[in-house]
Coordinates of C-alpha atoms in Angstrom, one line a residue:
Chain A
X1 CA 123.8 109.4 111.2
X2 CA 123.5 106.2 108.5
X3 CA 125.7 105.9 106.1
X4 CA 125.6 102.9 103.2
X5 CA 129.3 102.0 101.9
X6 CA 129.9 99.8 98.6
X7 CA 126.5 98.1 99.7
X8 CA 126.1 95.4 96.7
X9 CA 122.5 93.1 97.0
X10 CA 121.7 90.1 94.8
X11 CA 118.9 86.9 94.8
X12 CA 120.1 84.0 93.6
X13 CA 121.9 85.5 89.8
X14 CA 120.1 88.5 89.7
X15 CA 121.9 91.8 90.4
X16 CA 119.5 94.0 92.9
X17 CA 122.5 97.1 92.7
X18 CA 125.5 97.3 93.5
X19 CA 128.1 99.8 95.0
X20 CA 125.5 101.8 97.1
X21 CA 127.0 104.7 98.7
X22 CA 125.0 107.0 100.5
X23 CA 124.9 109.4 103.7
X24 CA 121.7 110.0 105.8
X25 CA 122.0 113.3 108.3
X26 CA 120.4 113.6 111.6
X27 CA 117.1 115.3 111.1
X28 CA 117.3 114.4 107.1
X29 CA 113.7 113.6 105.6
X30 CA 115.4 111.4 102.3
X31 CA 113.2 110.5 99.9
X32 CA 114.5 106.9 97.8
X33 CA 112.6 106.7 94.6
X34 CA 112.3 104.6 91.4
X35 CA 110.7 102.2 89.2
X36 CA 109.2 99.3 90.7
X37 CA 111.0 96.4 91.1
X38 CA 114.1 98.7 91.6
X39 CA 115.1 97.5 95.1
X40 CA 114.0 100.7 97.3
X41 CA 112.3 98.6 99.6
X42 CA 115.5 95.8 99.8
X43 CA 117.9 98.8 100.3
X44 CA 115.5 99.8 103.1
X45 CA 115.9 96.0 104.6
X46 CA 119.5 96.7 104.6
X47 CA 119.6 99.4 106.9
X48 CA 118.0 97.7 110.1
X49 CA 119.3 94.9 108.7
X50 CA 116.0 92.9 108.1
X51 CA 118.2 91.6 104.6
X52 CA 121.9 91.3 104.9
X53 CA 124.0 92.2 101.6
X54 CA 126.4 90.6 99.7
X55 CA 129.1 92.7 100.2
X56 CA 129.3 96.5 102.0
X57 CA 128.1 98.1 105.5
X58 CA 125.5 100.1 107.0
X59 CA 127.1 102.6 109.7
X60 CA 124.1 103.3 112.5
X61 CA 125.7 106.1 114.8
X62 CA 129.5 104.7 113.4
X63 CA 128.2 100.9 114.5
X64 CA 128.1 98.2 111.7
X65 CA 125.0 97.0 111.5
X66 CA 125.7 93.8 109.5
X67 CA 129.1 93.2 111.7
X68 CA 127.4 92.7 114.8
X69 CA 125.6 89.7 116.1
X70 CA 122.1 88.8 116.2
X71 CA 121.4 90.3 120.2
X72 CA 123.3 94.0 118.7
X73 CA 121.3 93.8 116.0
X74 CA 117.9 93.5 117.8
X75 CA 118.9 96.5 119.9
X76 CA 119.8 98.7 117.0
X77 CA 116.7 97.9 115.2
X78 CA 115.2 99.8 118.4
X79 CA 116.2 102.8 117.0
X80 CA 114.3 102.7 114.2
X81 CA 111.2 103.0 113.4
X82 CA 109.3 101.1 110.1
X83 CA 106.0 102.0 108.7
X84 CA 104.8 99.1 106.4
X85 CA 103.8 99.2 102.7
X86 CA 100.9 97.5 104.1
X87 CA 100.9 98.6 107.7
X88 CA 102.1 95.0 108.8
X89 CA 99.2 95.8 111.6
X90 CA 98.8 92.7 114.1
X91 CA 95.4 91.4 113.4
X92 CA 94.9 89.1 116.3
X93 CA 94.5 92.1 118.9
X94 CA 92.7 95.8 118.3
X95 CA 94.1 99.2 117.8
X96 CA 95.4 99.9 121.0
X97 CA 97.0 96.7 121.5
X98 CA 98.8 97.6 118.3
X99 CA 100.2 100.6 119.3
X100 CA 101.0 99.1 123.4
X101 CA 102.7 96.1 122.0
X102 CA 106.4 97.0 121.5
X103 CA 105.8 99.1 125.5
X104 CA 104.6 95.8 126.9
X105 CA 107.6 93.8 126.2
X106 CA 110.3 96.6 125.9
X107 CA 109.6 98.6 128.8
X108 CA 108.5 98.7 132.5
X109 CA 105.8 101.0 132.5
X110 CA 102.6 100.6 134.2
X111 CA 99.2 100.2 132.6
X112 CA 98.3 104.1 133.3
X113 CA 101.4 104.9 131.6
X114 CA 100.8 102.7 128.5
X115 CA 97.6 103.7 128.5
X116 CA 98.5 107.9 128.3
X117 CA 101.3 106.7 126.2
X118 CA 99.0 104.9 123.3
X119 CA 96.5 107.8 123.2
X120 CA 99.5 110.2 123.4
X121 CA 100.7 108.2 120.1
X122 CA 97.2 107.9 118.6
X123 CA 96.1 111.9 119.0
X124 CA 99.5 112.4 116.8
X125 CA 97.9 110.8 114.0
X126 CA 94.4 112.0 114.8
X127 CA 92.9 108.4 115.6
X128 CA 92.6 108.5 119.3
X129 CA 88.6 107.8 118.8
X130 CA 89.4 104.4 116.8
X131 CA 91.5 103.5 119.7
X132 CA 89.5 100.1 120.7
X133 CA 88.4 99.2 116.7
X134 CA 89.3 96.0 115.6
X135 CA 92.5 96.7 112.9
X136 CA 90.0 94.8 110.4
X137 CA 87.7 97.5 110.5
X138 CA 90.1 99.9 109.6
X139 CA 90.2 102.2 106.4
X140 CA 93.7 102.2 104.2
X141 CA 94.7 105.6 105.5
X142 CA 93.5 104.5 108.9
X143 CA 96.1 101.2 109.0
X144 CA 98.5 103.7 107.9
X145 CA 98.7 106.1 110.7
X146 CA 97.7 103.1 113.1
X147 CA 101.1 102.0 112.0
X148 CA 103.1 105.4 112.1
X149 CA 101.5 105.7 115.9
X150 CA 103.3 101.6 116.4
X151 CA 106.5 103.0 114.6
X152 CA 106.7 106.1 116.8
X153 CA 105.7 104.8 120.1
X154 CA 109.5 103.9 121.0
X155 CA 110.6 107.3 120.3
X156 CA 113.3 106.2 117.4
X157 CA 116.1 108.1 116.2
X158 CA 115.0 107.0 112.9
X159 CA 111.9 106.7 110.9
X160 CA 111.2 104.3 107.7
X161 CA 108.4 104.9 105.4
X162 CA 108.2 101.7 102.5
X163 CA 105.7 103.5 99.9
X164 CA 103.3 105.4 102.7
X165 CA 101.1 106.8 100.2
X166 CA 100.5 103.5 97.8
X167 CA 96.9 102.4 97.4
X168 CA 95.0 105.8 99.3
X169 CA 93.4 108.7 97.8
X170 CA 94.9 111.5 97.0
X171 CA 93.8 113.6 100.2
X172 CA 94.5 110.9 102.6
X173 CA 98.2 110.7 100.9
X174 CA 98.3 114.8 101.9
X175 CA 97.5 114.0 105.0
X176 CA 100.3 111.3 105.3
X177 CA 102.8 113.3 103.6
X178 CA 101.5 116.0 106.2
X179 CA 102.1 113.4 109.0
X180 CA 105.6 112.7 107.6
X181 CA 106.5 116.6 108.0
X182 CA 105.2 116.7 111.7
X183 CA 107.1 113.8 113.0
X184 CA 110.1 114.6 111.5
X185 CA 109.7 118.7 112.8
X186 CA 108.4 118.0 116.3
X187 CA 109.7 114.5 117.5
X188 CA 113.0 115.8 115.4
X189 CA 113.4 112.2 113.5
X190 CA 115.5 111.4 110.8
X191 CA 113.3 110.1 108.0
X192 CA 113.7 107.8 105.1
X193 CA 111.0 107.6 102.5
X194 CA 110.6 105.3 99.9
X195 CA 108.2 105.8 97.1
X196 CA 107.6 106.7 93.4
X197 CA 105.1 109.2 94.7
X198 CA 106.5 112.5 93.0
X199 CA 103.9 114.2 94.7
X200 CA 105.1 113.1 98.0
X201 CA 108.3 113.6 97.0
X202 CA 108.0 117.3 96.5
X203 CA 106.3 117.8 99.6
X204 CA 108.5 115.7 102.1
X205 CA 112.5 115.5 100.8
X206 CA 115.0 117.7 101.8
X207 CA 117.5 115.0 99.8
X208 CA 116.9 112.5 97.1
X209 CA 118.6 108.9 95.9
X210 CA 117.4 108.0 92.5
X211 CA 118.1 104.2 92.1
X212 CA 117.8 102.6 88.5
X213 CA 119.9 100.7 86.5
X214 CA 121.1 98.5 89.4
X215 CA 122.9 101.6 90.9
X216 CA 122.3 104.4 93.0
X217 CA 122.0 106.7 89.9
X218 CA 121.5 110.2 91.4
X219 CA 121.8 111.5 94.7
X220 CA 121.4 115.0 96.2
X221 CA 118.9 117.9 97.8
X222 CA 115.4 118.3 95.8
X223 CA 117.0 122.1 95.0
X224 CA 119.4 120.1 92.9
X225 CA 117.1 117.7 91.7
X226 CA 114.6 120.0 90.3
X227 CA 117.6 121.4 88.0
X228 CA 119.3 118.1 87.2
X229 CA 119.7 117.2 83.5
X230 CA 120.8 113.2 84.2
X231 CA 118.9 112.0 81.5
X232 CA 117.2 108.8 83.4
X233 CA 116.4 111.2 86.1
X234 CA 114.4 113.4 84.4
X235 CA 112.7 110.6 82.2
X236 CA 111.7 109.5 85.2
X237 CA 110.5 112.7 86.8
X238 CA 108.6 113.3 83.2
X239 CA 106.8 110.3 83.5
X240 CA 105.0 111.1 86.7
X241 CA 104.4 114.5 86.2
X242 CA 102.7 113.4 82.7
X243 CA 100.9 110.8 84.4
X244 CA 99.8 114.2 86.7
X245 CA 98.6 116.0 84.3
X246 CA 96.2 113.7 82.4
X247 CA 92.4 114.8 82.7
Chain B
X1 CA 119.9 70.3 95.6
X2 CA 116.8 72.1 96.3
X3 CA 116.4 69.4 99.4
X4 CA 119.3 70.0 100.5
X5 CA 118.5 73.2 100.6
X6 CA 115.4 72.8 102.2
X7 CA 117.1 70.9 104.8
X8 CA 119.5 73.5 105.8
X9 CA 116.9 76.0 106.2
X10 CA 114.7 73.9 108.6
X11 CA 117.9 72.8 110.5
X12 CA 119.0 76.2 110.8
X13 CA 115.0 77.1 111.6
X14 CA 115.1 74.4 114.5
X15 CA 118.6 75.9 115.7
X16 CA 117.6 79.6 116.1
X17 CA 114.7 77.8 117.9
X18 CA 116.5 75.8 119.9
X19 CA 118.9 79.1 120.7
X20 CA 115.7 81.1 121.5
X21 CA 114.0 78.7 123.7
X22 CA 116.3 80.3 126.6
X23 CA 114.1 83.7 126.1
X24 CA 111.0 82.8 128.2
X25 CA 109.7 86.1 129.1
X26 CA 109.6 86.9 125.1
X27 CA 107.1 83.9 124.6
X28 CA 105.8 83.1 128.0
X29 CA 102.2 84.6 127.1
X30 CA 102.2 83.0 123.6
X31 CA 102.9 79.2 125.4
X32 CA 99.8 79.1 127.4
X33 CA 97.6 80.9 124.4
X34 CA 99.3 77.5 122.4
X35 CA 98.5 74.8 124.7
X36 CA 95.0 75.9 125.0
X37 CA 94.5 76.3 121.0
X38 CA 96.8 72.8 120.4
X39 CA 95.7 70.6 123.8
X40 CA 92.3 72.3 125.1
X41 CA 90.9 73.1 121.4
X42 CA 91.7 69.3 120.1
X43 CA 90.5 67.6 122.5
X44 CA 86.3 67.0 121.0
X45 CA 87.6 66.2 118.0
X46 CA 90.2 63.8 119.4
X47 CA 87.5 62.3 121.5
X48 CA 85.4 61.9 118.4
X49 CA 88.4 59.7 116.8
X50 CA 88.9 58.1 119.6
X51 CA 85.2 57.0 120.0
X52 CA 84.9 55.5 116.7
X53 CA 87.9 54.3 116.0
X54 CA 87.9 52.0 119.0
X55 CA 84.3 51.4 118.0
X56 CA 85.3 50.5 114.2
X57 CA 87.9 48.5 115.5
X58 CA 85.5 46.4 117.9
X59 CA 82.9 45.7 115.4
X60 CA 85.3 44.7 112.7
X61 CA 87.4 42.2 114.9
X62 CA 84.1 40.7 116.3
X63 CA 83.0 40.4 112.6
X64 CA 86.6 38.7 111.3
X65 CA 87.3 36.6 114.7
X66 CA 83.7 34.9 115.1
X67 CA 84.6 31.6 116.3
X68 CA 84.0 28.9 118.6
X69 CA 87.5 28.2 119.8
X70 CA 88.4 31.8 119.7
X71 CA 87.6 33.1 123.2
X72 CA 85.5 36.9 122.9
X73 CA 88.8 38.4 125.5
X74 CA 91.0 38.0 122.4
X75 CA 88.7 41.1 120.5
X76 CA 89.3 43.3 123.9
X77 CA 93.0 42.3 123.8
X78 CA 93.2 43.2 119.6
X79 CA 91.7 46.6 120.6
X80 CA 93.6 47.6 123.4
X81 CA 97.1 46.5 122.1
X82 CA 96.1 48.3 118.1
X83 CA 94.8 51.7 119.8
X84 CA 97.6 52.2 122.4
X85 CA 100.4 50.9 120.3
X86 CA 99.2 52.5 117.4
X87 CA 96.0 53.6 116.8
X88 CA 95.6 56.8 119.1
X89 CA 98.8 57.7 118.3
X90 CA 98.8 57.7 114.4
X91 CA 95.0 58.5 113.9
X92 CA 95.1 61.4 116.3
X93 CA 98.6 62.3 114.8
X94 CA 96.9 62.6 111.0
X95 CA 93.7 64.4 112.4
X96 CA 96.2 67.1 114.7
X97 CA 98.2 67.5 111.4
X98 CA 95.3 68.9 109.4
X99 CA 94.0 70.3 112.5
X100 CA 97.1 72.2 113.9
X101 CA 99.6 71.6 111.0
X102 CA 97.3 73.7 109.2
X103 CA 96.2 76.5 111.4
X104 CA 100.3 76.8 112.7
X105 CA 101.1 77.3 109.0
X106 CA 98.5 79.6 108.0
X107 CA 98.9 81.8 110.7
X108 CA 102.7 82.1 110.4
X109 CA 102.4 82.2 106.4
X110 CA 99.6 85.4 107.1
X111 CA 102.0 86.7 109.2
X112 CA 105.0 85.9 106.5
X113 CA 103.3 87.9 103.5
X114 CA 101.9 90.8 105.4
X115 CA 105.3 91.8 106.7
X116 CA 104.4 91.5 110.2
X117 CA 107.2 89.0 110.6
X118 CA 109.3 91.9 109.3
X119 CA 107.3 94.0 111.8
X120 CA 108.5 92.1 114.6
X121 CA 112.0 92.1 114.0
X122 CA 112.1 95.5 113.0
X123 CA 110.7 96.4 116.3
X124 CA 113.5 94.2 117.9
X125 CA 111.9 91.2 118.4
X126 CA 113.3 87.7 118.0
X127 CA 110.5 86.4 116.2
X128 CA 111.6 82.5 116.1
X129 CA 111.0 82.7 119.9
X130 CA 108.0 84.9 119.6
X131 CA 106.4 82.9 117.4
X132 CA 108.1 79.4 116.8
X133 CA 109.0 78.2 120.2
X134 CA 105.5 78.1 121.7
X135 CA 103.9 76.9 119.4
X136 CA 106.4 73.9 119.0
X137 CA 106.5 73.8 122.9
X138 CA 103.0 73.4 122.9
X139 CA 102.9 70.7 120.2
X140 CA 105.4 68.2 121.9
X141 CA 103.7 68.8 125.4
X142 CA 100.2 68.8 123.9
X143 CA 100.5 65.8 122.0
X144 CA 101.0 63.0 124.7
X145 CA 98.3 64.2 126.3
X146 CA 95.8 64.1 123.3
X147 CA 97.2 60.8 122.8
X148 CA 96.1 59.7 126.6
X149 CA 92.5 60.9 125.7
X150 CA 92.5 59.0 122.5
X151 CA 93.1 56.0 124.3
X152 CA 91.1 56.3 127.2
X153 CA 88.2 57.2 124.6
X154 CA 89.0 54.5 121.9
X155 CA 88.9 52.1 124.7
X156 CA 85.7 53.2 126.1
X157 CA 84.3 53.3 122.4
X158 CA 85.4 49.9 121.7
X159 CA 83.7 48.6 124.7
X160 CA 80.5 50.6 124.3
X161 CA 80.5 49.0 121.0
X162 CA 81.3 45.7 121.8
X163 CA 78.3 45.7 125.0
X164 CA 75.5 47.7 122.4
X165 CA 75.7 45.7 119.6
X166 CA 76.3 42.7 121.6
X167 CA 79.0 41.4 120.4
X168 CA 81.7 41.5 123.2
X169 CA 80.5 41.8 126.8
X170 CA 82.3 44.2 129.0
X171 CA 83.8 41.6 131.3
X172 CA 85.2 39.7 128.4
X173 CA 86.8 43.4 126.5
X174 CA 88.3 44.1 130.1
X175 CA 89.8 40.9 130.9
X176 CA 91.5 40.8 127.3
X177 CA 92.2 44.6 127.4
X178 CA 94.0 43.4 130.9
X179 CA 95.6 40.4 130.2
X180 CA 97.7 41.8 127.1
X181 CA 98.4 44.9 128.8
X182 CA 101.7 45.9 128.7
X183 CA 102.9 49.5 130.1
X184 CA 106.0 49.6 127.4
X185 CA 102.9 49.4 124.9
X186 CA 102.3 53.0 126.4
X187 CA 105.3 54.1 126.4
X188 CA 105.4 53.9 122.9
X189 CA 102.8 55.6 122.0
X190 CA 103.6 58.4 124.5
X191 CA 107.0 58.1 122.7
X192 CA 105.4 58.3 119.3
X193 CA 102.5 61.0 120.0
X194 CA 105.7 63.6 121.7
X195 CA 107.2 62.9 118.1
X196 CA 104.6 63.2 115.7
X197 CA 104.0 67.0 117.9
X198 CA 107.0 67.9 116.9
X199 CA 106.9 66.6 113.4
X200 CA 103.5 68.6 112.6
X201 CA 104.3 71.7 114.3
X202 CA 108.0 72.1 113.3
X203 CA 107.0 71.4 109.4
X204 CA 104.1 74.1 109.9
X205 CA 106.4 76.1 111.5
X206 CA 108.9 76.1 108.5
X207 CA 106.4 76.4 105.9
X208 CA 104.2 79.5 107.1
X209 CA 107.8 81.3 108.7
X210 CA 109.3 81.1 104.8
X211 CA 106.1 81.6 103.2
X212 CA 106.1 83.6 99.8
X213 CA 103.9 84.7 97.1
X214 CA 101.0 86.6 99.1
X215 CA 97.8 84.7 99.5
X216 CA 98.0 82.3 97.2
X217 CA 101.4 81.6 98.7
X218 CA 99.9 81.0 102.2
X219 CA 97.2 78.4 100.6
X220 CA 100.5 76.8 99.2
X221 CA 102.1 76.4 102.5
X222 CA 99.7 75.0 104.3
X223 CA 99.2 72.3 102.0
X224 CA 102.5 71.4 101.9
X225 CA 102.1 71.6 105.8
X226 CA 99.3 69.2 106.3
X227 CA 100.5 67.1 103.5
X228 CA 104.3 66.6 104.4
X229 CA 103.2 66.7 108.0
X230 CA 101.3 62.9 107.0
X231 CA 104.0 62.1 105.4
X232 CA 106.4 62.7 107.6
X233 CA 104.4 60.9 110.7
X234 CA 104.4 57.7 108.6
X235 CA 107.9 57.9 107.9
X236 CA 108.1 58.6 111.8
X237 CA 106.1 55.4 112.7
X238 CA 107.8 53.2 110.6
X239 CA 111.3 54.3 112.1
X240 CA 110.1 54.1 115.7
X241 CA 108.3 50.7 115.1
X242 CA 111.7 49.5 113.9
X243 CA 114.1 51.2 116.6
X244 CA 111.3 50.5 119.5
X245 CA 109.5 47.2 118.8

């Protein structure tokens, strides 16, 4: 379980938000959404503690994450999973190098192992036949999943998603928000999604924190989301299903 | 107050390094991918400077010195004492800090803007020691021997010059290179070359690891790289001419 207490962020003078409270269940799939520029993706920082805050703690399994030192830290972040806004893919070695990396200096396994392991990863996400390309020659949607099959290779407890669907077409963003159902039903992961997708919102959230206005503004199950009245809320639901429904 | 606060990010940079520089398995494989790239990679264009700067250096002191009472050893002695005092040292030092100064800080500034950085630490690495510590390594053990190959070849140069163009016969460039050879004189520019490796790939180092602004952000840091990487080795030469000499 993660849990966010008083968490308060700011660069320099300017106020990120403040007060952060929030409570992630094992085997949630939370969806953090908002207007760019928000902070989704600096909150996300916080909680494997990629950014430290200004004030406040992040709880991983009851362990403050932002308490412990540097070594604690870099064994927690084990736990986690991260797929990149822009897949963050190494571009010095191929796919499958990629995907072996964090097995070749985190575990003992042999080759053979590795080897079943990678392809094991890469059939998840349907890409087992781009195995040996270059990460170069890789499509948008194609980075994407080479980077859910890096993020999942480790088996984490916990999966982070910073804006999976930004930048594809709309039926390769199904077939991530597809991809973000599956892990979290069959490798049972706890998922944390950041976007202002609404699309993939609807499809993926169980739960949903609505930051804006320097604060987490709204926070609750898509059920109750659906038949919120918060005012900012709803503009900002509006907005995107507007946006939808243009010709 | 911004330099100050430039300074306390580096220091604190070069600490972590320092800290991390205990983890060898994590940066092993990196180190000898770095000494080949810094050492193996330099070395044609290294032996290029070399060449023609001890050639330069012949054909100019033969040109300035041309005398009757000024015996022709004196040009071999000139050429010798300038290239391993200072000449391989510095020259090679400006050349390595376009050459490697700029690669380090591209690399790491890519790295920095693409969130793979992030990547690594989110996957538990200690990416100052995946990433910093060999290629500083490589830079302070790389550089004394570049600077061994830019003397031996700025010597040879200067005596290929001296024989072709007639100006200084080999037995006169050796027996001045000889006579005014003193093994402090290499020291020195062992001394200098170990620094100025540290210099460039410390300041590229810094500059691609805190890189910002996507690409145009990366161009940014590695100008500031190579450029404050010159500066820097100047600065450097004067202080060790003044401590050392």
């Amino acid at each position: 379980m993660i849990e966010i207490k008083n968490l308060t962020k700011s660069f320099d003078d300017v106020l990120i938000w403040q007060d952060v409270n929030l409570q992630i269940n094992d085997g949630d799939i939370l969806a953090i959404i908002g207007r760019s520029g928000c902070g989704k993706s600096v909150l996300l920082k916080h909680i494997n503690a990629l950014m430290s805050p200004d004030s406040g703690e992040v709880f991983i399994n009851g362990q403050d994450i932002h308490s412990i030192d540097y070594v604690g830290q870099r064994k927690l972040r084990q736990k986690f999973g991260v797929l990149f806004q822009g897949s963050a893919l190494f571009d010095s070695i191929n796919t499958f190098e990629n995907v072996a990396f964090p097995l070749r200096y985190f575990t003992d396994f042999s080759e053979e192992e590795i080897h079943q392991k990678v392809m094991r990863s890469l059939e998840f996400v349907n890409l087992e036949e781009a195995a040996y390309k270059e990460t170069s020659d890789l499509s948008g949607g194609m980075r994407k999943r080479v980077g859910l099959a890096r993020a999942i290779i480790l088996e984490p407890e916990y999966l982070m998603y910073d804006e999976p669907t930004s930048g594809l077409d709309p039926e390769t963003a199904s077939e991530i928000n597809d991809l973000i159902i599956t892990m979290a039903e069959e490798l049972e992961i706890t998922s944390i999604v950041i976007t202002h997708d609404m699309h993939s919102v609807l499809k993926v959230a169980d739960k949903v924190a609505f930051l804006n206005d320097q604060k987490l503004s709204w926070f609750g199950t898509l059920a109750e989301m659906r038949k919120s009245e918060q005012a900012d809320l709803t503009n900002f639901i509006t907005a995107s299903e507007y946006q939808i429904k243009i010709p | 107050m911004y330099a100050l606060k430039e300074i306390g990010k580096y220091s604190t940079l070069l600490y972590q390094a320092l800290r991390s520089s205990t983890e060898v398995s994590t940066y092993r494989k990196n180190l000898f991918h770095e000494l080949v790239k810094v050492g193996y990679d330099s070395v044609p264009i290294i032996m290029l400077v070399g060449v023609f700067t001890g050639s330069v250096m012949t054909l100019q002191s033969a040109y300035q010195l041309e005398s009757a009472f000024i015996p022709l050893s004196t040009i071999g002695a000139i050429v010798s004492e300038s290239i391993l005092i200072e000449l391989a040292a510095v020259i090679s030092g400006l050349v390595l800090a376009g050459k490697v100064g700029a690669r380090v800080a591209t690399e790491l500034g890519n790295m920095r803007v693409s969130e793979q950085i992030d990547a690594l630490e989110s996957m538990g690495f200690n990416s100052v020691s995946f990433l910093v510590v060999p290629r500083v390594l490589a830079g302070i053990l790389m550089f004394p021997v570049l600077y061994i190959v830019a003397s031996i070849f700025g010597l040879g140069g200067g005596l290929a010059a001296g024989f072709f163009s007639g100006s200084v016969p080999p037995d006169d460039f050796l027996k001045g290179a000889r006579m005014y050879f003193y093994p402090w004189n290499v020291v020195f520019g062992f001394t200098k070359s170990f620094v100025f490796g540290f210099i460039i790939t410390t300041v590229a180092c810094y500059k691609g690891y805190f890189a910002t602004g996507g690409a145009e952000g990366v161009g940014k840091c590695t100008t500031e790289a190579t450029v404050l990487g010159c500066i820097y080795i100047l600065l450097a030469d004067f202080i060790l001419a003044v401590l050392l000499l």
